[in-house]
Coordinates of C-alpha atoms and ligand atoms in Angstrom, one line a residue:
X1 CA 255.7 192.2 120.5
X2 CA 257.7 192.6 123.8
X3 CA 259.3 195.6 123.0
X4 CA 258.1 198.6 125.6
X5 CA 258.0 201.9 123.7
X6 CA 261.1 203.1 125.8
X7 CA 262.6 200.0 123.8
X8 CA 260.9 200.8 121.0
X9 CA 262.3 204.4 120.8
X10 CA 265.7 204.0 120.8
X11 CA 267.0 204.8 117.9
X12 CA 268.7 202.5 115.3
X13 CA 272.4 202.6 114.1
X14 CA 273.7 203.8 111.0
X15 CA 276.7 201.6 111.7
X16 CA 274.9 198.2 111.2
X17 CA 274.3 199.3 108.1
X18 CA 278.0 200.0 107.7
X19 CA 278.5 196.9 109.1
X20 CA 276.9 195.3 106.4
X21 CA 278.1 197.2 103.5
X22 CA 281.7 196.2 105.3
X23 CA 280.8 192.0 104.6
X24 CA 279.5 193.1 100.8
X25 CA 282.6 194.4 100.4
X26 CA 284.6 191.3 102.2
X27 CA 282.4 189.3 100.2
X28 CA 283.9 191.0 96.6
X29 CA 287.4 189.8 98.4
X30 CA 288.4 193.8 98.7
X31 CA 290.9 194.5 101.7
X32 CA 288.8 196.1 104.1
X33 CA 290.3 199.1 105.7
X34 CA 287.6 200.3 108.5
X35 CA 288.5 203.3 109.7
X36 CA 284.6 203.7 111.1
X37 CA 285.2 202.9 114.6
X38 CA 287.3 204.7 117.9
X39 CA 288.2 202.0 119.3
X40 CA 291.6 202.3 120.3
X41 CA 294.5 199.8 118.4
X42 CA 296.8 200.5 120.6
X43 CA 298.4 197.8 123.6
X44 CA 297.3 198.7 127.5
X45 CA 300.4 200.0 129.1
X46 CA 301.6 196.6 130.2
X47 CA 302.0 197.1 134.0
X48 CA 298.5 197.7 134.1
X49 CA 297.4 193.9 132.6
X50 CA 300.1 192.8 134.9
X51 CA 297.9 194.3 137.8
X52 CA 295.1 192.7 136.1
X53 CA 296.2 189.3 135.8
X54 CA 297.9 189.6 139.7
X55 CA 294.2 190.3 140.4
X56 CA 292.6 187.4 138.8
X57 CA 294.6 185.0 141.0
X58 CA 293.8 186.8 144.5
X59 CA 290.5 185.4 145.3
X60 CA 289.5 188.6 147.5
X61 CA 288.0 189.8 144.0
X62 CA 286.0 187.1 142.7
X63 CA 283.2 188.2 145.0
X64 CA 280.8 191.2 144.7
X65 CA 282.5 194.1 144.8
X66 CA 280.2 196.3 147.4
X67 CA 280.7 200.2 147.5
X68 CA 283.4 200.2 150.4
X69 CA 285.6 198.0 148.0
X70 CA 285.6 201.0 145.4
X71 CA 287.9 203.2 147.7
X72 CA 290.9 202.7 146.0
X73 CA 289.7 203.6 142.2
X74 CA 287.9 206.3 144.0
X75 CA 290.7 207.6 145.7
X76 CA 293.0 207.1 142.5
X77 CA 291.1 209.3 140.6
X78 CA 290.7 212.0 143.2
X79 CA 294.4 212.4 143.2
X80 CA 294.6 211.9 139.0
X81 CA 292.1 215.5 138.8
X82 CA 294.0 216.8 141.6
X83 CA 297.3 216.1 139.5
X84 CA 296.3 216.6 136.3
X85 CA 293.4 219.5 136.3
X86 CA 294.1 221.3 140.1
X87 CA 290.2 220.1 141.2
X88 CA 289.8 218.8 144.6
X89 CA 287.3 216.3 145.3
X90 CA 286.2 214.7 148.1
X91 CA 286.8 210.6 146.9
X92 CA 283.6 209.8 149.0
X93 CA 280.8 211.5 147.9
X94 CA 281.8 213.3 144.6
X95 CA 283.6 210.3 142.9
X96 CA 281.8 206.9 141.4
X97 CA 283.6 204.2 139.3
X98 CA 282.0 203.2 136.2
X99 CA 281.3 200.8 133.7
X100 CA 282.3 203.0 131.0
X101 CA 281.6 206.3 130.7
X102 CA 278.7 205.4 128.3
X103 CA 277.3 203.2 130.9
X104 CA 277.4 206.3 133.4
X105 CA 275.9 208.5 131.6
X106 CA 272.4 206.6 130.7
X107 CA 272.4 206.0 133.9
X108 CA 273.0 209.5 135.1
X109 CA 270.7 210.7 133.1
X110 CA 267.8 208.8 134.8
X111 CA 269.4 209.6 137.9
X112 CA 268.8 213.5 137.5
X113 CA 265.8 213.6 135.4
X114 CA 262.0 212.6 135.1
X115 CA 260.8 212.1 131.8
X116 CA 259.5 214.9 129.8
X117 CA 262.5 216.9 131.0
X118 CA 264.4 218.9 128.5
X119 CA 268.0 217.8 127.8
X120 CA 270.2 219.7 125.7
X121 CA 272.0 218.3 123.1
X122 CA 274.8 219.3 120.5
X123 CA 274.5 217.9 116.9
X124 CA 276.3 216.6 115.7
X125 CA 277.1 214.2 118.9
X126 CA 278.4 210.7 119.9
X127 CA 275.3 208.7 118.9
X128 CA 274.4 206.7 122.0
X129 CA 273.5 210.4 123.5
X130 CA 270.5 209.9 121.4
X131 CA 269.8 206.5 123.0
X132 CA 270.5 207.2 126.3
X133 CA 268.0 210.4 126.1
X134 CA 265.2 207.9 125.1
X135 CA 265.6 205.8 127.4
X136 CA 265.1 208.9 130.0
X137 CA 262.1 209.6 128.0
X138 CA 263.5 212.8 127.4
X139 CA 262.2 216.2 125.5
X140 CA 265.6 216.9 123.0
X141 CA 266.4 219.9 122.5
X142 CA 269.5 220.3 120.3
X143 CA 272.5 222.7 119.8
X144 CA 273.9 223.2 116.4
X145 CA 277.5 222.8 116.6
X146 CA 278.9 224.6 113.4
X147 CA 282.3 224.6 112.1
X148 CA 282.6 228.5 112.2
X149 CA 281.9 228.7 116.0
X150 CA 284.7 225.9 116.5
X151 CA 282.0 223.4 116.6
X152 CA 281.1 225.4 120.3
X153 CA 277.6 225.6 120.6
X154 CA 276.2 229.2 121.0
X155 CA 274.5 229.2 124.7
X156 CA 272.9 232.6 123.9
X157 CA 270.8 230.9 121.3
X158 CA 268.6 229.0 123.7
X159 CA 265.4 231.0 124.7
X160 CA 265.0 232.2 128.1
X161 CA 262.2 230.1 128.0
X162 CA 263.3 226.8 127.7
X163 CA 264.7 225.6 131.1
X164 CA 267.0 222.3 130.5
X165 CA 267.6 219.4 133.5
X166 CA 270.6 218.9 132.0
X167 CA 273.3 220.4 128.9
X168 CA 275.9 217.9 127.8
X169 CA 278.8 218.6 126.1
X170 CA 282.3 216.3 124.8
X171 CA 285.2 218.4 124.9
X172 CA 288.1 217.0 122.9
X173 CA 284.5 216.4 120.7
X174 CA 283.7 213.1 119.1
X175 CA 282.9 213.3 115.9
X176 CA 284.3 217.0 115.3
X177 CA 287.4 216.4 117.0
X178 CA 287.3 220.1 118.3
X179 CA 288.1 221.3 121.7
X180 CA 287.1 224.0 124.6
X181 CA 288.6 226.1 126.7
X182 CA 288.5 226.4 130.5
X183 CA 286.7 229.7 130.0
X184 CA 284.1 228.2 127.9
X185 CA 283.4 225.7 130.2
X186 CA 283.2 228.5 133.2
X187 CA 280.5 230.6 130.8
X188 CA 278.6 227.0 130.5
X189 CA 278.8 226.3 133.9
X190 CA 277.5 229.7 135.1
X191 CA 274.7 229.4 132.5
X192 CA 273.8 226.6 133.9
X193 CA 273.4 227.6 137.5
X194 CA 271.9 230.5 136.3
X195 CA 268.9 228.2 134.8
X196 CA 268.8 225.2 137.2
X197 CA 270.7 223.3 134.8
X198 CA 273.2 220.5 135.3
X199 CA 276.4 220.3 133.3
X200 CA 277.2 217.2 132.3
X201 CA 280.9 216.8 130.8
X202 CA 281.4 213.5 129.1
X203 CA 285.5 213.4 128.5
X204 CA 286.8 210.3 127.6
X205 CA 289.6 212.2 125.1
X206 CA 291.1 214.2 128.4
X207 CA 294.3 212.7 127.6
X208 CA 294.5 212.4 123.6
X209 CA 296.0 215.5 123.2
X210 CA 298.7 216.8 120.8
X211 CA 301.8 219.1 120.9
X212 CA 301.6 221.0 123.7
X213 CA 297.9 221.4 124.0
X214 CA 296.3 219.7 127.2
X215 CA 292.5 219.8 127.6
X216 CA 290.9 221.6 130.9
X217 CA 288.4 219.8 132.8
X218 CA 284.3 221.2 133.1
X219 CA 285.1 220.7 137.3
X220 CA 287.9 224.1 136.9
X221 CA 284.3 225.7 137.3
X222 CA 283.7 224.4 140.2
X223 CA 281.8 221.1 141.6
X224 CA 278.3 222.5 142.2
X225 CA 276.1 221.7 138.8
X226 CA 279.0 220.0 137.2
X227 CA 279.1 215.9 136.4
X228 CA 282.1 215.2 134.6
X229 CA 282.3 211.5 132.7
X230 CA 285.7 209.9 132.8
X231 CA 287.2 207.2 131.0
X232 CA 289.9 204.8 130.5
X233 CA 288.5 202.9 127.5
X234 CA 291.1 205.5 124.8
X235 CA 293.3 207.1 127.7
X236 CA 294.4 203.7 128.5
X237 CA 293.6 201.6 125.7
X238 CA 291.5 199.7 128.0
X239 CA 287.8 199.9 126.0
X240 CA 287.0 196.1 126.5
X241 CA 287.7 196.5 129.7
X242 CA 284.3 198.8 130.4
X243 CA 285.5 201.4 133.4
X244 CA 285.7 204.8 133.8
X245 CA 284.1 207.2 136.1
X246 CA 281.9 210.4 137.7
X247 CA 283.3 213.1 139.4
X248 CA 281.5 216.3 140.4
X249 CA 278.5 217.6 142.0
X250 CA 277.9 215.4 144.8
X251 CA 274.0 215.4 145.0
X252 CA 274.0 214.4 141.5
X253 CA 276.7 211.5 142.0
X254 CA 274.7 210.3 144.9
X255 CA 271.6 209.9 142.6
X256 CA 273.8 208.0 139.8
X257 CA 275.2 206.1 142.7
X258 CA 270.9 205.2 143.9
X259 CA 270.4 203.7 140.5
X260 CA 273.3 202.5 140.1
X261 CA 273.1 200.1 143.2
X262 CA 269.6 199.1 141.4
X263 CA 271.2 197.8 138.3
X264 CA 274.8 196.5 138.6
X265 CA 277.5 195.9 141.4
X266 CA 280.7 198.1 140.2
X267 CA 283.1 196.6 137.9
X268 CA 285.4 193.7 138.8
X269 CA 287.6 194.2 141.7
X270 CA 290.6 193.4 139.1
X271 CA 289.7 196.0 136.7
X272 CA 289.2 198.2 139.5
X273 CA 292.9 197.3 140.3
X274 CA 294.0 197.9 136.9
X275 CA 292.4 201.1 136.7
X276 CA 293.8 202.5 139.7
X277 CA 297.2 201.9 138.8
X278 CA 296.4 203.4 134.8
X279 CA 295.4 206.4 136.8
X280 CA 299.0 207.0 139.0
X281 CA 301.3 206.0 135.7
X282 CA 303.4 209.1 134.9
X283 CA 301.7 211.6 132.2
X284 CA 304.5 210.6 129.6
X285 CA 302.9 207.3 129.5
X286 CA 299.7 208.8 128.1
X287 CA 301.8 211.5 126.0
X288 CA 303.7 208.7 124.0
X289 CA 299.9 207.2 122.8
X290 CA 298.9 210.5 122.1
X291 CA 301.6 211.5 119.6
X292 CA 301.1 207.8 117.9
X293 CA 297.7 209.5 117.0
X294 CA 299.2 212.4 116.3
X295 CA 301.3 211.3 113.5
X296 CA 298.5 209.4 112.2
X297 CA 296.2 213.0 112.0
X298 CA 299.0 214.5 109.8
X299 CA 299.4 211.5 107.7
X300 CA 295.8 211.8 107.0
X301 CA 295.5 215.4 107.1
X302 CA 297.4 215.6 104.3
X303 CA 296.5 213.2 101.9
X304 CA 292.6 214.6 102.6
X305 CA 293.8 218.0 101.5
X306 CA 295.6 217.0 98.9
X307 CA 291.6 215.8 97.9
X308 CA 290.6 219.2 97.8
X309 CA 288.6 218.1 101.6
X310 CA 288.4 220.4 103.8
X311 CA 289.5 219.6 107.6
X312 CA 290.3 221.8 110.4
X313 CA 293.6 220.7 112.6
X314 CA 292.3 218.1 115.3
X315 CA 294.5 219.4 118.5
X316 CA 293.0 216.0 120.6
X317 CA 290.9 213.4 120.2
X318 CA 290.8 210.4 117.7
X319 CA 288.9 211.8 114.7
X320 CA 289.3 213.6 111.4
X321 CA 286.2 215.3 110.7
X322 CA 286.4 216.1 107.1
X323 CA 283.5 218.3 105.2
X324 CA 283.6 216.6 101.3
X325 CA 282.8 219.3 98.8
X326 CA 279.5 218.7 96.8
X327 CA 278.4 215.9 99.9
X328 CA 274.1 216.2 100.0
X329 CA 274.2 212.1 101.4
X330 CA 277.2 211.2 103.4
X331 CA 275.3 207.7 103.8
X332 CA 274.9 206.6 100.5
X333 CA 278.6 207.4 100.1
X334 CA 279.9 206.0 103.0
X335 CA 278.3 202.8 101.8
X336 CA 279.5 203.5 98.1
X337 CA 282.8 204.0 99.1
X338 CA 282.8 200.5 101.6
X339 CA 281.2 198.9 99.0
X340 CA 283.9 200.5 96.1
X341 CA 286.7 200.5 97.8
X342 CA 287.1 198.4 101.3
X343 CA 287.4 201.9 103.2
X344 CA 284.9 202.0 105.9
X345 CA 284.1 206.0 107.3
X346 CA 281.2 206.7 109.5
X347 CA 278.6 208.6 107.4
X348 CA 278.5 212.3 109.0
X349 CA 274.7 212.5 108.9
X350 CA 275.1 209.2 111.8
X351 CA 275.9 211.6 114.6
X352 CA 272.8 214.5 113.5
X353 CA 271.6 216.4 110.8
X354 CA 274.3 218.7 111.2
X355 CA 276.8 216.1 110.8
X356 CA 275.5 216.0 106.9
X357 CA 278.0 216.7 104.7
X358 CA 280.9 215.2 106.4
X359 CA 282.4 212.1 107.2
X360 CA 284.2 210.6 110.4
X361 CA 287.4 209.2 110.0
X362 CA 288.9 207.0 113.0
X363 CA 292.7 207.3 113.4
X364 CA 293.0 203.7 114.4
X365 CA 295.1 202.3 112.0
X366 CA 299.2 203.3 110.9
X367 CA 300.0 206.6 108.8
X368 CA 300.6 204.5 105.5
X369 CA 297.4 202.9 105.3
X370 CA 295.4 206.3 106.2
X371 CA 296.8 207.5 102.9
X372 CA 295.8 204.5 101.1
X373 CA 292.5 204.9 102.4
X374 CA 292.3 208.8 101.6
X375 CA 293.5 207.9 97.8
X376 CA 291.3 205.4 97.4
X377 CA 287.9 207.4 98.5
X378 CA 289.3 210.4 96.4
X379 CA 288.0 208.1 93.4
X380 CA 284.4 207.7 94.9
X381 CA 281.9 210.0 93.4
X382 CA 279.4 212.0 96.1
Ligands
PLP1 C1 282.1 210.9 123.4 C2 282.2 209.5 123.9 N1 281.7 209.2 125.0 C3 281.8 207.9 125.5 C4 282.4 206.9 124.8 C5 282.4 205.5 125.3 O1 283.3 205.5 126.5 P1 283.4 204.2 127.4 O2 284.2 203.2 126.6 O3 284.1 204.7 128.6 O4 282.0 203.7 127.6 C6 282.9 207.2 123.5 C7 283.5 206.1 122.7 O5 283.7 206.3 121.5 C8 282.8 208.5 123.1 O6 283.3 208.9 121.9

């Protein structure tokens, strides 16, 4: 009854129905293995609580923190894209902490854009892009992602007619797990200006990178049309902790920095603390997380091939994005093989229609058990 129809257009989750098919399986006292989630397992690099907890007994941050107070995170990740990816932003008007990057991008999204306005979108994609456009009230237009384009999506396939607000792309990708190049990103970013188009970069995977592979940031291409979402949630460990942040075009940030003031007050001054000193710890801190998930992707790799899956080599991220031959409902087996077996994968058809076909493996838990689980759904008819 109160529901508005923005409410009411939000789409549901796939995953409370995995949730439940998760407690049907608890309830049959199987060992539940859920591998349907990337959220990270790992500990927070433990200067970084210690910050924290410092904080917590300074009362200078129980207040509200107002924008001025932000300076420090602001100026910390200045100098981490300046370090890391060569960019140089001015911390004052082209930088914004977040409560996550999910949180910063709904909001950016009503920031830039009046409903009715196209966005484009890849399918498959991380769900809540779906949400976040309907809050907007937003006219979808979407971008197939296909495994023999390197799950890229094909910019020349859009008709000259169809004039986007924004394009937003996730590259180390969630669910595919693939990854662009800094060329790719200049292409989309000329595109873009070319059709009045913001770029919006969502990259909470920048650091979850393996060997010697290390992803480029959308802002190489320059500031102007380019938002790029930051966060610490897997970089850091820290996804309870809700912070990340914006960096890029400055009129845009401003806009997300408008609502913003609307709707929250920035995140706690400890976290902001925290995250400041996350962002200056020495890349080999990040490196050592990354090849824990690393191990974990050939562990699983292997055992999927051994299926007869097919899966192309994640170089970042925290997925394995596996296509299951003879797969027309990856739902009904996702919650056949919960239900079976204890081994909890997120359905492919939960990120798009595209995604059908597949499933979504997590790398959140040791190599040993993601071969257990790999076994174990080998024996779960599609
Ligand atoms: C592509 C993508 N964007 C954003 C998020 C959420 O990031 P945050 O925790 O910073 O809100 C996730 C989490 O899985 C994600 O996969």
């Amino acid at each position: 009854m109160w529901a508005s129809q923005r409410a009411s257009s939000v789409p549901g989750s796939v995953f409370s129905l995995m949730d439940a098919a998760k407690m049907r399986a608890r309830g049959r006292g199987l060992n539940v293995t859920d591998l349907s989630i990337g959220s990270s397992d790992q500990h927070p690099p433990l200067s970084v609580l210690d910050e924290l907890r410092a904080a917590t007994h300074d009362p200078a941050t129980y207040r509200y923190p107002l924008f001025s107070d932000t300076q420090p995170l602001r100026d910390a990740a200045a100098a981490y894209l300046a370090r890391r990816f060569g960019v140089r932003l001015n911390a004052d008007t082209e930088v914004l902490p977040l409560i996550g990057a999910q949180e910063g991008l709904a909001h950016l999204l009503l920031a830039v854009t009046d409903p009715g306005d196209t966005l484009l979108l890849p399918d498959p994609c991380y769900p809540p892009y779906w949400g976040a456009a309907a809050v907007a009230g937003l006219n979808v237009v979407t971008l197939p992602l296909l495994p023999e384009r390197g799950f890229l999506p094909d910019l020349s396939r859009v008709p000259a007619n169809v004039r986007p607000r924004v394009l937003l792309l996730n590259y180390p990708n969630n669910p595919t797990s693939a990854i662009a190049s800094a060329e790719f990103f200049r292409e989309a970013a000329a595109w873009c200006r070319e059709r009045g188009t913001l770029l919006v970069h969502d990259h909470p995977y920048a650091e979850l990178t393996f060997g010697d592979y290390r992803a480029p940031s959308a802002l190489e291409a320059g500031m102007e049309g380019v938002v790029e979402l930051h966060s610490l949630s897997k970089t850091h460990h820290l996804g309870g902790f809700r912070v990340g942040f914006a960096a890029g075009d400055a009129g845009a940030v401003a806009a997300l920095a408008r609502v913003k003031g609307a709707i929250d007050f920035h995140p706690y001054l400890g976290i902001q603390r925290a995250a400041a000193h996350a962002l200056g710890l020495p890349d080999e801190v990040g490196r050592v997380g990354a090849r824990i998930f690393e191990e974990r992707r050939d562990a699983l790799l292997s055992a999927l091939r051994d299926l007869g899956w097919e899966v192309q080599t994640p170089q970042a991220s925290m997925y394995a994005w596996a296509q299951v031959p003879g797969l027309r409902d990856s739902v009904a087996f996702a919650v056949r093989a919960a239900e079976e077996t204890g081994v909890v994968v997120s359905p492919g058809q939960a990120f798009g229609e595209r995604g059908e076909g597949f499933v979504r493996f997590a790398l959140v838990q040791p190599p040993e058990v993601l071969r257990g689980a790999a076994a174990k759904l080998g024996e779960v008819g599609v």
